[in-house]
Amino acid sequence: MAALSGKACEVMERSIRERVPPLLTDLYQFTMAYAYWRAGRHDEPAVFELFFRDNPFGGGFSLFSGLHDCLLFLRSFRFIDEDVEYLRSVLPSATDPAFFQFLRDLDCSGVTLHSVPEGAVVFARMPLMEVAGPLAVVQLLETSLLCLVNYASLVCSNAARFRLAAGPRRKLLEMGLRRAQGPDGGLTASRYTHIGGFDLTSNVQAGFLFGIPVAGTMAHSYVTSFSSLEEVWPQTLVAANGDPDSTDVISLTKRWLSRVCEILGAEPGKIHEGELAAFISYAIAYPHNFLPVIDSYSVRCSGLLNFCAVALALCELGYRPLGIRLDSGDLCSQSIGVRNVFKLCTEHFSIAAFRSLIIVGTNNISEQTLAELNKKENEIDVVGVGTHLVTCTRQPSLGCVYKLVEVRGSPRMKFSEDPEKSTIPGRKAVYRLLDAEGHPFMDLLCLAEEPAPTAGFNINCYPLGWDNICQSVTPAEVTCLRQEVFSQGQITHPMCSAAETRKKVQSSIQNLHPRHKRLQEPDSYMVALSEKLHNLIPEIRKGSYNDNNFLLAN
């Protein structure tokens, strides 16, 4: 896959510096960093892991997203004088002044990041990122990295579910900017819903920054702003073949409207003149991009008739109208009625362009709505989704956490009254085991120094949540999920564009077994520990772990 161009990377890195400066974090990161520094522990080598505890939306998988921004954040991470002066004003007055010079000199040159690939299918409790480096620095990175990964992964996963619900035939249009949690939430949503499977966005800035195809024509306000044909100006349009003579579009459309009403048995008196004026005006402005919303008044009695008349006039002048948008009522039954009228016009007037007209459906679309569309007969070609997509109404947060797993080469573990909040100690390698059909069936966590599992050979492991029950598996193929992506202040792995990552996502989802990607009641995917990693946990709990001898003895 090709890396991002230098210019695109420069624009996005500038955006990261502006949106995610080092101060975009929690205050306690600085108080902990100071305490480490005060105790002389700030340079101790430490390792943190980023993961989530439950698959979102009651599903069987998630998608890892946000790595691209994390890498740009790490590369540009440093405090400027203004940052340091502000910290001086909010930290306790007893803070040693030398600490602020320490902050002024900080960067991520000593940080190493290993990660699963951006766009990979991932599962609960598997480490997505490993952040290693000086203790104070990697502590300061926590909140920002979580902020960059949590929502990106959540909304990308939500988009993938919408894509699965919609099926492969329909195109999906993201149109959630006005409902998103602020401008940055809107941009993030547009970018990662495209990566998750949406084809188009209404967000122009997202198109500019990320190269996502943009789409959109008119809203109801444009239609209702017209009241009569007298408001149409200009009233003429030249033919598509370049004939210099202009045609009076109002007169042409009226003739076609009369013929449409005749073949459909419609009552001309029920047609809204302002709507017709709006359609004619827009068609004159954009004869190659005519796709109006037709439910401002009545689809059957006005909107559809007006559309057909204007579209037929455009066809006579050599243009090809695009289609219509439905935004209220029973979208399925309306789409069937609209398609039938299109077919009738095709046959009666011998207008071939009407065969390819598209029908766009929008109206508070949810995942459930899309699933129901697949169960009912309908003629919807494109579905526009906003609120339920970008706000992730079924689950507002993925819940990623960032936990310490090693200090000075010694594994660390969080104990908890809630067993689900306990962490898995030690620096790890992560492997994906595939069956003979190429489907992943288990992600295996091993201690970093263990040899990699071998395809075709038996592996003893302990699935998480199985109450210490050992299972024996034999993978047909083994892949290492972790890759080094940042080291010594430099990005060490090529970064892909949104379009390239989108292809990776679809391939990753396609490789999943159908039972794991069911939208309702999917089978649980297995994440397991190697024997050595499993045996390390009770030793740490009993307090008998010896930093120097345990791994050698086992």
Coordinates of C-alpha atoms in Angstrom, one line a residue:
M1 CA 0.0 0.0 0.0
A2 CA 1.2 3.4 -0.9
A3 CA 2.1 5.9 1.9
L4 CA 0.5 9.3 2.2
S5 CA 2.0 12.0 0.1
G6 CA 4.3 14.5 1.9
K7 CA 1.8 17.4 1.4
A8 CA -1.2 15.4 2.8
C9 CA 0.9 14.3 5.8
E10 CA 2.0 17.9 6.4
V11 CA -1.5 19.2 6.4
M12 CA -2.7 16.4 8.8
E13 CA 0.3 16.9 11.2
R14 CA -0.5 20.6 11.4
S15 CA -4.1 19.7 12.2
I16 CA -2.9 17.4 15.0
R17 CA -0.6 20.0 16.5
E18 CA -3.6 22.4 16.6
R19 CA -6.2 20.0 17.8
V20 CA -4.1 17.8 20.1
P21 CA -1.4 19.9 21.8
P22 CA 0.4 18.3 24.9
L23 CA -1.9 20.3 27.2
L24 CA -4.9 18.4 25.9
T25 CA -4.7 15.9 28.8
D26 CA -5.8 15.5 32.4
L27 CA -4.1 17.4 35.2
Y28 CA -3.2 14.3 37.1
Q29 CA -0.8 13.3 34.3
F30 CA 1.3 16.3 35.2
T31 CA 1.1 15.7 39.0
M32 CA 2.2 12.1 38.5
A33 CA 5.0 13.1 36.2
Y34 CA 6.2 15.6 38.8
A35 CA 6.1 13.0 41.5
Y36 CA 8.1 10.6 39.3
W37 CA 10.5 13.4 38.6
R38 CA 10.8 14.4 42.2
A39 CA 11.6 10.8 43.2
G40 CA 14.2 10.5 40.4
R41 CA 12.1 7.8 38.6
H42 CA 11.1 9.8 35.6
D43 CA 13.6 8.0 33.3
E44 CA 12.8 4.5 34.4
P45 CA 11.8 2.3 31.4
A46 CA 8.1 1.6 31.5
V47 CA 5.5 -0.1 29.3
F48 CA 1.8 0.7 29.0
E49 CA -0.9 -1.1 27.0
L50 CA -4.0 0.3 25.5
F51 CA -7.1 -1.9 25.2
F52 CA -10.9 -2.1 25.7
R53 CA -12.8 -4.5 27.9
D54 CA -16.0 -5.3 25.9
N55 CA -16.8 -5.3 22.2
P56 CA -19.1 -2.4 21.4
F57 CA -22.8 -2.4 20.4
G58 CA -23.2 -5.9 21.7
G59 CA -21.3 -7.1 18.7
G60 CA -18.6 -9.7 18.1
F61 CA -15.7 -7.3 17.0
S62 CA -14.4 -3.8 16.8
L63 CA -12.1 -2.0 14.4
F64 CA -8.9 -0.4 15.6
S65 CA -8.7 3.2 14.3
G66 CA -6.8 6.4 15.2
L67 CA -3.3 5.1 14.9
H68 CA -2.5 7.6 12.2
D69 CA -3.3 10.5 14.4
C70 CA -1.4 9.0 17.3
L71 CA 1.7 8.7 15.3
L72 CA 1.5 12.4 14.2
F73 CA 0.8 13.4 17.8
L74 CA 3.9 11.5 19.1
R75 CA 6.1 13.1 16.4
S76 CA 5.1 16.6 17.2
F77 CA 4.9 16.2 21.0
R78 CA 6.7 19.0 22.8
F79 CA 5.9 21.8 25.2
I80 CA 6.3 25.4 24.1
D81 CA 7.0 28.3 26.5
E82 CA 3.4 29.3 26.7
D83 CA 2.4 25.7 27.7
V84 CA 5.0 25.6 30.5
E85 CA 4.0 29.0 31.8
Y86 CA 0.4 27.9 32.1
L87 CA 1.4 24.7 33.9
R88 CA 3.4 26.9 36.3
S89 CA 0.2 28.8 37.1
V90 CA -2.0 25.7 37.7
L91 CA 0.3 23.3 39.5
P92 CA 0.8 23.7 43.3
S93 CA 3.1 26.6 44.2
A94 CA 5.5 24.2 45.9
T95 CA 6.4 22.6 42.6
D96 CA 10.1 22.7 42.0
P97 CA 10.9 25.3 39.2
A98 CA 13.4 22.8 37.7
F99 CA 10.5 20.6 36.8
F100 CA 9.2 23.1 34.3
Q101 CA 12.6 23.1 32.5
F102 CA 12.4 19.3 32.4
L103 CA 9.0 19.6 30.6
R104 CA 10.4 22.2 28.2
D105 CA 13.0 19.7 27.1
L106 CA 10.7 16.7 26.7
D107 CA 9.8 15.0 23.4
C108 CA 9.1 11.4 22.3
S109 CA 12.5 10.5 21.0
G110 CA 12.8 7.8 23.7
V111 CA 9.3 6.4 23.0
T112 CA 8.7 3.2 21.0
L113 CA 5.2 2.3 19.9
H114 CA 4.1 -1.2 18.7
S115 CA 0.6 -1.5 17.4
V116 CA -1.9 -3.7 15.6
P117 CA -2.4 -2.3 12.0
E118 CA -4.9 0.6 11.6
G119 CA -8.2 -0.8 10.3
A120 CA -7.6 -4.3 11.8
V121 CA -10.5 -6.2 13.3
V122 CA -9.8 -6.4 17.0
F123 CA -11.5 -7.9 20.1
A124 CA -12.0 -7.2 23.8
R125 CA -9.0 -7.5 26.1
M126 CA -6.4 -7.8 23.4
P127 CA -3.6 -5.1 23.6
L128 CA -4.1 -2.7 20.7
M129 CA -1.0 -0.5 21.4
E130 CA 2.1 -1.0 23.5
V131 CA 3.8 2.3 24.5
A132 CA 7.3 2.0 25.9
G133 CA 9.7 4.7 27.1
P134 CA 10.7 6.8 30.0
L135 CA 8.1 6.5 32.8
A136 CA 7.2 10.2 33.0
V137 CA 6.8 10.7 29.3
V138 CA 4.7 7.6 28.6
Q139 CA 2.5 8.6 31.5
L140 CA 1.9 12.0 30.0
L141 CA 0.8 10.4 26.7
E142 CA -2.1 8.5 28.3
T143 CA -5.1 10.8 27.9
S144 CA -4.2 12.1 24.5
L145 CA -3.7 8.6 23.0
L146 CA -7.0 7.4 24.5
C147 CA -8.8 10.4 23.1
L148 CA -7.4 9.7 19.7
V149 CA -8.3 6.0 19.7
N150 CA -11.5 5.8 21.6
Y151 CA -14.0 7.6 19.4
A152 CA -12.2 6.9 16.1
S153 CA -12.4 3.1 16.8
L154 CA -16.0 3.3 18.1
V155 CA -17.4 5.3 15.2
C156 CA -15.5 3.2 12.7
S157 CA -16.9 0.0 14.2
N158 CA -20.4 1.6 14.1
A159 CA -20.0 2.4 10.4
A160 CA -18.9 -1.2 9.8
R161 CA -22.1 -2.5 11.4
F162 CA -24.2 -0.1 9.3
R163 CA -22.3 -1.4 6.2
L164 CA -23.1 -5.0 7.2
A165 CA -26.7 -4.1 7.8
A166 CA -27.1 -2.3 4.5
G167 CA -25.5 -5.1 2.5
P168 CA -23.2 -4.7 -0.5
R169 CA -25.7 -3.3 -3.0
R170 CA -26.6 0.1 -1.5
K171 CA -24.3 3.1 -1.2
L172 CA -24.0 4.8 2.2
L173 CA -23.8 8.5 2.7
E174 CA -22.6 9.9 6.0
M175 CA -24.4 13.2 6.8
G176 CA -23.9 13.6 10.5
L177 CA -21.9 16.9 10.8
R178 CA -24.8 19.0 12.1
R179 CA -25.5 16.3 14.8
A180 CA -21.9 15.5 15.8
Q181 CA -20.3 16.5 19.1
G182 CA -18.6 19.6 17.9
P183 CA -16.5 20.3 14.8
D184 CA -13.7 17.9 15.7
G185 CA -16.2 15.2 16.4
G186 CA -17.8 15.8 13.0
L187 CA -14.5 15.6 11.1
T188 CA -13.5 12.5 13.0
A189 CA -16.8 10.9 12.3
S190 CA -16.7 11.7 8.6
R191 CA -13.2 10.3 8.3
Y192 CA -13.6 7.1 10.2
T193 CA -17.1 6.2 9.0
H194 CA -15.6 6.3 5.5
I195 CA -12.9 4.0 6.7
G196 CA -15.5 1.8 8.3
G197 CA -17.4 1.3 5.0
F198 CA -19.4 4.5 4.1
D199 CA -19.0 5.6 0.5
L200 CA -19.7 9.3 0.6
T201 CA -19.9 12.2 3.1
S202 CA -21.7 15.5 3.1
N203 CA -18.8 17.1 5.0
V204 CA -16.9 19.3 2.6
Q205 CA -14.0 19.8 4.9
A206 CA -13.6 16.1 5.4
G207 CA -13.5 15.7 1.6
F208 CA -10.8 18.4 1.4
L209 CA -8.6 16.9 4.2
F210 CA -9.1 13.2 3.7
G211 CA -10.1 12.8 0.0
I212 CA -13.5 11.3 0.8
P213 CA -16.0 11.7 -2.0
V214 CA -18.6 14.3 -1.1
A215 CA -22.3 14.5 -2.1
G216 CA -25.3 16.7 -1.6
T217 CA -27.8 18.8 -3.6
M218 CA -30.7 20.6 -1.9
A219 CA -32.6 20.8 1.4
H220 CA -36.3 21.4 2.1
S221 CA -35.5 25.1 2.7
Y222 CA -34.6 25.6 -0.9
V223 CA -37.9 24.1 -2.0
T224 CA -40.0 26.1 0.4
S225 CA -38.2 29.3 -0.4
F226 CA -40.1 29.4 -3.8
S227 CA -43.8 30.2 -4.1
S228 CA -44.4 30.7 -7.8
L229 CA -42.9 30.2 -11.3
E230 CA -42.4 34.0 -11.5
E231 CA -39.4 33.6 -9.1
V232 CA -37.5 31.4 -11.5
W233 CA -34.5 33.3 -13.0
P234 CA -32.9 32.7 -15.4
Q235 CA -35.7 30.9 -17.2
T236 CA -33.7 29.5 -20.1
L237 CA -31.1 26.7 -20.6
V238 CA -28.9 25.8 -23.6
A239 CA -28.9 22.2 -24.7
A240 CA -26.2 19.9 -23.6
N241 CA -24.9 19.5 -27.2
G242 CA -23.8 23.2 -27.2
D243 CA -26.6 24.6 -29.4
P244 CA -26.4 28.3 -28.9
D245 CA -30.1 28.8 -28.8
S246 CA -31.6 28.8 -25.3
T247 CA -34.8 27.0 -24.4
D248 CA -37.6 28.3 -22.2
V249 CA -37.4 25.7 -19.4
I250 CA -40.7 26.8 -17.8
S251 CA -42.7 26.3 -20.9
L252 CA -40.9 23.0 -21.7
T253 CA -41.5 21.7 -18.2
K254 CA -45.2 22.7 -18.3
R255 CA -45.7 20.6 -21.5
W256 CA -44.1 17.6 -19.9
L257 CA -46.0 18.1 -16.7
S258 CA -49.3 18.0 -18.6
R259 CA -48.2 14.7 -20.2
V260 CA -47.0 13.2 -16.9
C261 CA -50.3 14.0 -15.2
E262 CA -52.2 12.5 -18.1
I263 CA -50.5 9.1 -18.1
L264 CA -50.6 8.9 -14.2
G265 CA -54.2 10.2 -13.9
A266 CA -52.9 12.9 -11.5
E267 CA -54.8 16.1 -10.6
P268 CA -52.8 19.2 -11.8
G269 CA -54.6 21.3 -9.2
K270 CA -52.8 19.5 -6.3
I271 CA -49.3 20.3 -7.7
H272 CA -47.4 22.9 -5.6
E273 CA -46.2 25.6 -7.9
G274 CA -43.5 26.8 -5.6
E275 CA -42.0 23.3 -5.5
L276 CA -42.0 23.2 -9.3
A277 CA -40.3 26.6 -9.4
A278 CA -37.6 25.3 -7.1
F279 CA -37.0 22.2 -9.2
I280 CA -36.8 24.2 -12.4
S281 CA -34.5 26.8 -10.9
Y282 CA -32.1 24.2 -9.5
A283 CA -32.1 22.2 -12.7
I284 CA -31.1 25.4 -14.7
A285 CA -28.3 25.9 -12.1
Y286 CA -27.1 22.3 -12.1
P287 CA -28.5 20.4 -15.1
H288 CA -25.9 17.6 -14.6
N289 CA -26.6 17.3 -10.9
F290 CA -30.4 17.3 -10.6
L291 CA -31.4 15.3 -7.5
P292 CA -34.1 17.1 -5.5
V293 CA -35.8 16.2 -2.2
I294 CA -39.5 15.5 -3.2
D295 CA -41.4 15.3 0.1
S296 CA -41.7 18.9 1.0
Y297 CA -45.4 18.8 0.4
S298 CA -46.7 15.5 -1.0
V299 CA -44.6 12.9 -2.8
R300 CA -47.4 11.3 -4.8
C301 CA -49.5 14.4 -5.5
S302 CA -46.8 17.0 -6.1
G303 CA -43.1 16.2 -5.6
L304 CA -42.8 13.1 -7.9
L305 CA -44.9 14.7 -10.7
N306 CA -42.8 17.9 -10.6
F307 CA -39.6 15.9 -10.6
C308 CA -40.6 13.8 -13.6
A309 CA -41.6 16.9 -15.6
V310 CA -38.3 18.7 -14.9
A311 CA -36.3 15.6 -15.4
L312 CA -38.0 14.9 -18.8
A313 CA -37.3 18.5 -19.8
L314 CA -33.6 18.0 -19.0
C315 CA -33.6 14.7 -21.0
E316 CA -35.0 16.5 -24.0
L317 CA -32.2 19.0 -23.8
G318 CA -29.6 16.2 -23.6
Y319 CA -28.9 16.1 -19.9
R320 CA -29.2 13.2 -17.5
P321 CA -30.9 13.8 -14.2
L322 CA -29.6 11.9 -11.2
G323 CA -32.6 10.9 -9.2
I324 CA -34.6 11.9 -6.0
R325 CA -34.4 12.0 -2.3
L326 CA -37.1 10.8 0.2
D327 CA -36.8 12.1 3.7
S328 CA -40.1 11.1 5.4
G329 CA -42.8 8.5 5.6
D330 CA -42.5 4.9 4.7
L331 CA -39.4 4.9 2.6
C332 CA -39.8 1.4 1.4
S333 CA -43.3 1.7 0.0
Q334 CA -42.6 5.2 -1.4
S335 CA -39.5 4.0 -3.1
I336 CA -41.5 1.3 -4.9
G337 CA -44.1 3.8 -6.0
V338 CA -41.4 6.1 -7.3
R339 CA -39.6 3.4 -9.2
N340 CA -42.9 2.3 -10.8
V341 CA -43.5 5.8 -12.0
F342 CA -39.9 6.0 -13.4
K343 CA -40.5 2.7 -15.3
L344 CA -43.8 4.0 -16.7
C345 CA -42.1 7.2 -17.9
T346 CA -39.3 5.1 -19.5
E347 CA -41.7 2.9 -21.4
H348 CA -44.3 5.6 -22.3
F349 CA -41.9 8.3 -23.4
S350 CA -39.0 6.1 -24.5
I351 CA -36.6 7.9 -22.2
A352 CA -33.8 5.5 -21.3
A353 CA -32.2 7.8 -18.7
F354 CA -35.1 7.1 -16.4
R355 CA -33.9 3.5 -16.0
S356 CA -30.8 4.7 -14.1
L357 CA -32.4 7.3 -11.8
I358 CA -31.4 6.7 -8.2
I359 CA -33.5 6.9 -5.1
V360 CA -31.9 8.2 -1.9
G361 CA -33.5 7.5 1.4
T362 CA -32.9 9.6 4.5
N363 CA -34.9 9.9 7.7
N364 CA -33.3 9.3 11.1
I365 CA -31.8 6.0 9.8
S366 CA -30.5 3.6 12.4
E367 CA -28.8 0.2 12.2
Q368 CA -32.2 -1.4 12.9
T369 CA -33.8 0.6 10.0
L370 CA -31.2 -0.7 7.6
A371 CA -31.8 -4.3 8.8
E372 CA -35.5 -3.8 8.2
L373 CA -34.9 -2.4 4.7
N374 CA -33.3 -5.7 3.8
K375 CA -36.4 -7.6 4.9
K376 CA -38.8 -5.5 3.0
E377 CA -39.2 -4.9 -0.7
N378 CA -37.8 -1.5 -1.6
E379 CA -36.0 0.4 -4.4
I380 CA -33.6 2.5 -2.3
D381 CA -30.1 2.8 -3.9
V382 CA -28.4 5.2 -1.5
V383 CA -29.0 5.6 2.3
G384 CA -28.0 8.7 4.1
V385 CA -27.3 8.3 7.8
G386 CA -26.6 11.0 10.4
T387 CA -27.5 11.1 14.1
H388 CA -27.4 7.4 14.9
L389 CA -24.1 7.0 13.1
V390 CA -21.9 9.8 14.4
T391 CA -23.3 10.0 17.9
C392 CA -23.2 6.2 18.3
T393 CA -26.5 6.3 20.2
R394 CA -26.4 2.6 21.1
Q395 CA -23.1 3.0 22.9
P396 CA -21.5 6.4 23.5
S397 CA -18.0 5.2 24.4
L398 CA -15.7 2.3 23.6
G399 CA -14.1 2.5 27.0
C400 CA -10.4 2.1 26.0
V401 CA -8.0 2.1 28.9
Y402 CA -4.2 2.6 29.2
K403 CA -2.6 0.4 31.9
L404 CA 1.0 0.0 33.2
V405 CA 2.3 -3.6 32.5
E406 CA 6.0 -3.3 33.1
V407 CA 8.5 -1.0 35.0
R408 CA 12.3 -1.6 34.8
G409 CA 11.7 -4.9 33.1
S410 CA 9.5 -6.1 35.9
P411 CA 5.9 -7.0 35.1
R412 CA 3.2 -5.0 36.8
M413 CA -0.5 -5.9 37.4
K414 CA -3.5 -4.0 38.6
F415 CA -5.6 -6.0 41.1
S416 CA -9.2 -5.0 41.6
E417 CA -12.3 -5.8 43.6
D418 CA -13.9 -6.2 40.1
P419 CA -12.1 -9.1 38.4
E420 CA -12.9 -7.7 35.0
K421 CA -10.8 -4.6 35.8
S422 CA -7.7 -6.6 36.6
T423 CA -4.9 -6.2 34.1
I424 CA -2.7 -8.8 32.4
P425 CA 1.0 -8.2 33.4
G426 CA 4.1 -8.2 31.3
R427 CA 5.3 -7.1 27.9
K428 CA 3.6 -9.2 25.3
A429 CA 3.5 -10.5 21.8
V430 CA 0.1 -10.9 20.1
Y431 CA -0.6 -13.6 17.5
R432 CA -3.7 -14.3 15.4
L433 CA -4.5 -18.0 14.8
L434 CA -6.3 -18.9 11.7
D435 CA -8.2 -22.1 10.7
A436 CA -7.8 -24.1 7.5
E437 CA -10.4 -21.8 5.8
G438 CA -8.4 -18.7 6.6
H439 CA -10.8 -17.4 9.3
P440 CA -9.3 -16.1 12.5
F441 CA -10.5 -18.1 15.5
M442 CA -8.2 -17.0 18.4
D443 CA -5.9 -14.1 19.4
L444 CA -3.1 -15.5 21.6
L445 CA -1.2 -13.3 24.1
C446 CA 2.3 -14.5 25.0
L447 CA 5.1 -13.0 27.0
A448 CA 7.4 -11.0 24.6
E449 CA 10.3 -13.4 25.1
E450 CA 8.4 -16.6 24.3
P451 CA 8.9 -18.2 20.9
A452 CA 6.1 -17.6 18.4
P453 CA 3.5 -20.3 18.0
T454 CA 4.0 -22.5 14.9
A455 CA 1.3 -23.3 12.4
G456 CA 0.4 -27.0 12.4
F457 CA 1.6 -27.6 15.9
N458 CA -0.5 -28.0 19.1
I459 CA -0.7 -25.0 21.5
N460 CA -1.9 -25.1 25.1
C461 CA -3.6 -21.9 26.1
Y462 CA -6.1 -20.4 28.6
P463 CA -9.0 -18.5 27.1
L464 CA -10.0 -15.4 29.0
G465 CA -13.2 -15.8 30.9
W466 CA -12.9 -19.6 31.0
D467 CA -12.0 -19.9 34.7
N468 CA -8.5 -21.3 34.2
I469 CA -9.6 -24.0 31.8
C470 CA -6.8 -25.1 29.5
Q471 CA -7.5 -25.6 25.8
S472 CA -5.5 -27.2 23.1
V473 CA -5.6 -25.7 19.6
T474 CA -3.7 -26.3 16.3
P475 CA -3.7 -23.3 14.0
A476 CA -3.4 -23.7 10.2
E477 CA -1.7 -20.3 10.0
V478 CA -0.2 -17.8 12.5
T479 CA 0.2 -14.1 12.0
C480 CA 1.9 -11.6 14.3
L481 CA -0.4 -8.7 14.9
R482 CA 2.1 -6.3 16.4
Q483 CA 4.3 -4.1 14.4
E484 CA 6.7 -1.3 15.4
V485 CA 5.3 2.0 14.1
F486 CA 7.2 4.6 16.0
S487 CA 10.8 4.8 17.4
Q488 CA 13.5 7.4 18.2
G489 CA 11.1 10.2 17.4
Q490 CA 10.3 8.9 13.9
I491 CA 7.3 7.1 12.3
T492 CA 8.8 3.8 11.2
H493 CA 5.8 2.3 9.3
P494 CA 4.2 3.8 6.2
M495 CA 0.9 5.7 6.8
C496 CA -2.0 4.9 4.5
S497 CA -4.7 7.2 3.2
A498 CA -8.3 6.9 4.3
A499 CA -9.2 5.1 1.1
E500 CA -6.4 2.6 1.5
T501 CA -7.3 1.9 5.2
R502 CA -10.9 1.5 4.1
K503 CA -9.9 -1.4 1.8
K504 CA -8.0 -3.0 4.6
V505 CA -11.0 -2.8 6.9
Q506 CA -13.3 -4.5 4.3
S507 CA -10.8 -7.2 3.8
S508 CA -10.3 -7.7 7.5
I509 CA -14.1 -8.0 8.1
Q510 CA -14.5 -10.3 5.1
N511 CA -12.0 -12.7 6.6
L512 CA -14.0 -13.0 9.8
H513 CA -16.2 -16.1 10.2
P514 CA -19.9 -15.2 9.7
R515 CA -20.7 -16.3 13.2
H516 CA -18.4 -13.6 14.6
K517 CA -19.7 -10.7 12.5
R518 CA -23.4 -11.4 13.0
L519 CA -25.1 -8.1 14.1
Q520 CA -27.3 -9.9 16.6
E521 CA -26.0 -12.5 19.1
P522 CA -22.7 -13.2 17.5
D523 CA -20.4 -16.0 18.8
S524 CA -17.7 -14.8 21.2
Y525 CA -14.3 -14.6 19.7
M526 CA -11.6 -16.2 21.8
V527 CA -8.7 -14.2 23.3
A528 CA -6.3 -16.5 25.2
L529 CA -3.1 -16.4 27.2
S530 CA -0.1 -18.7 26.7
E531 CA 0.8 -21.1 29.5
K532 CA 3.7 -18.9 30.6
L533 CA 1.6 -15.7 30.7
H534 CA -1.2 -17.5 32.5
N535 CA 1.2 -18.9 35.1
L536 CA 2.7 -15.5 35.7
I537 CA -0.5 -14.0 37.1
P538 CA -0.9 -16.2 40.2
E539 CA 2.8 -15.8 41.0
I540 CA 2.3 -12.0 41.0
R541 CA -0.9 -12.3 43.0
K542 CA 0.9 -14.4 45.7
G543 CA 3.8 -12.0 45.8
S544 CA 6.4 -14.7 45.0
Y545 CA 7.4 -13.3 41.7
N546 CA 11.2 -12.7 41.4
D547 CA 12.1 -10.1 38.8
N548 CA 15.3 -11.8 37.9
N549 CA 14.5 -15.5 38.3
F550 CA 10.9 -16.2 37.4
L551 CA 11.1 -16.1 33.7
L552 CA 14.3 -18.1 33.6
A553 CA 12.8 -20.7 35.9
N554 CA 9.6 -21.1 33.9

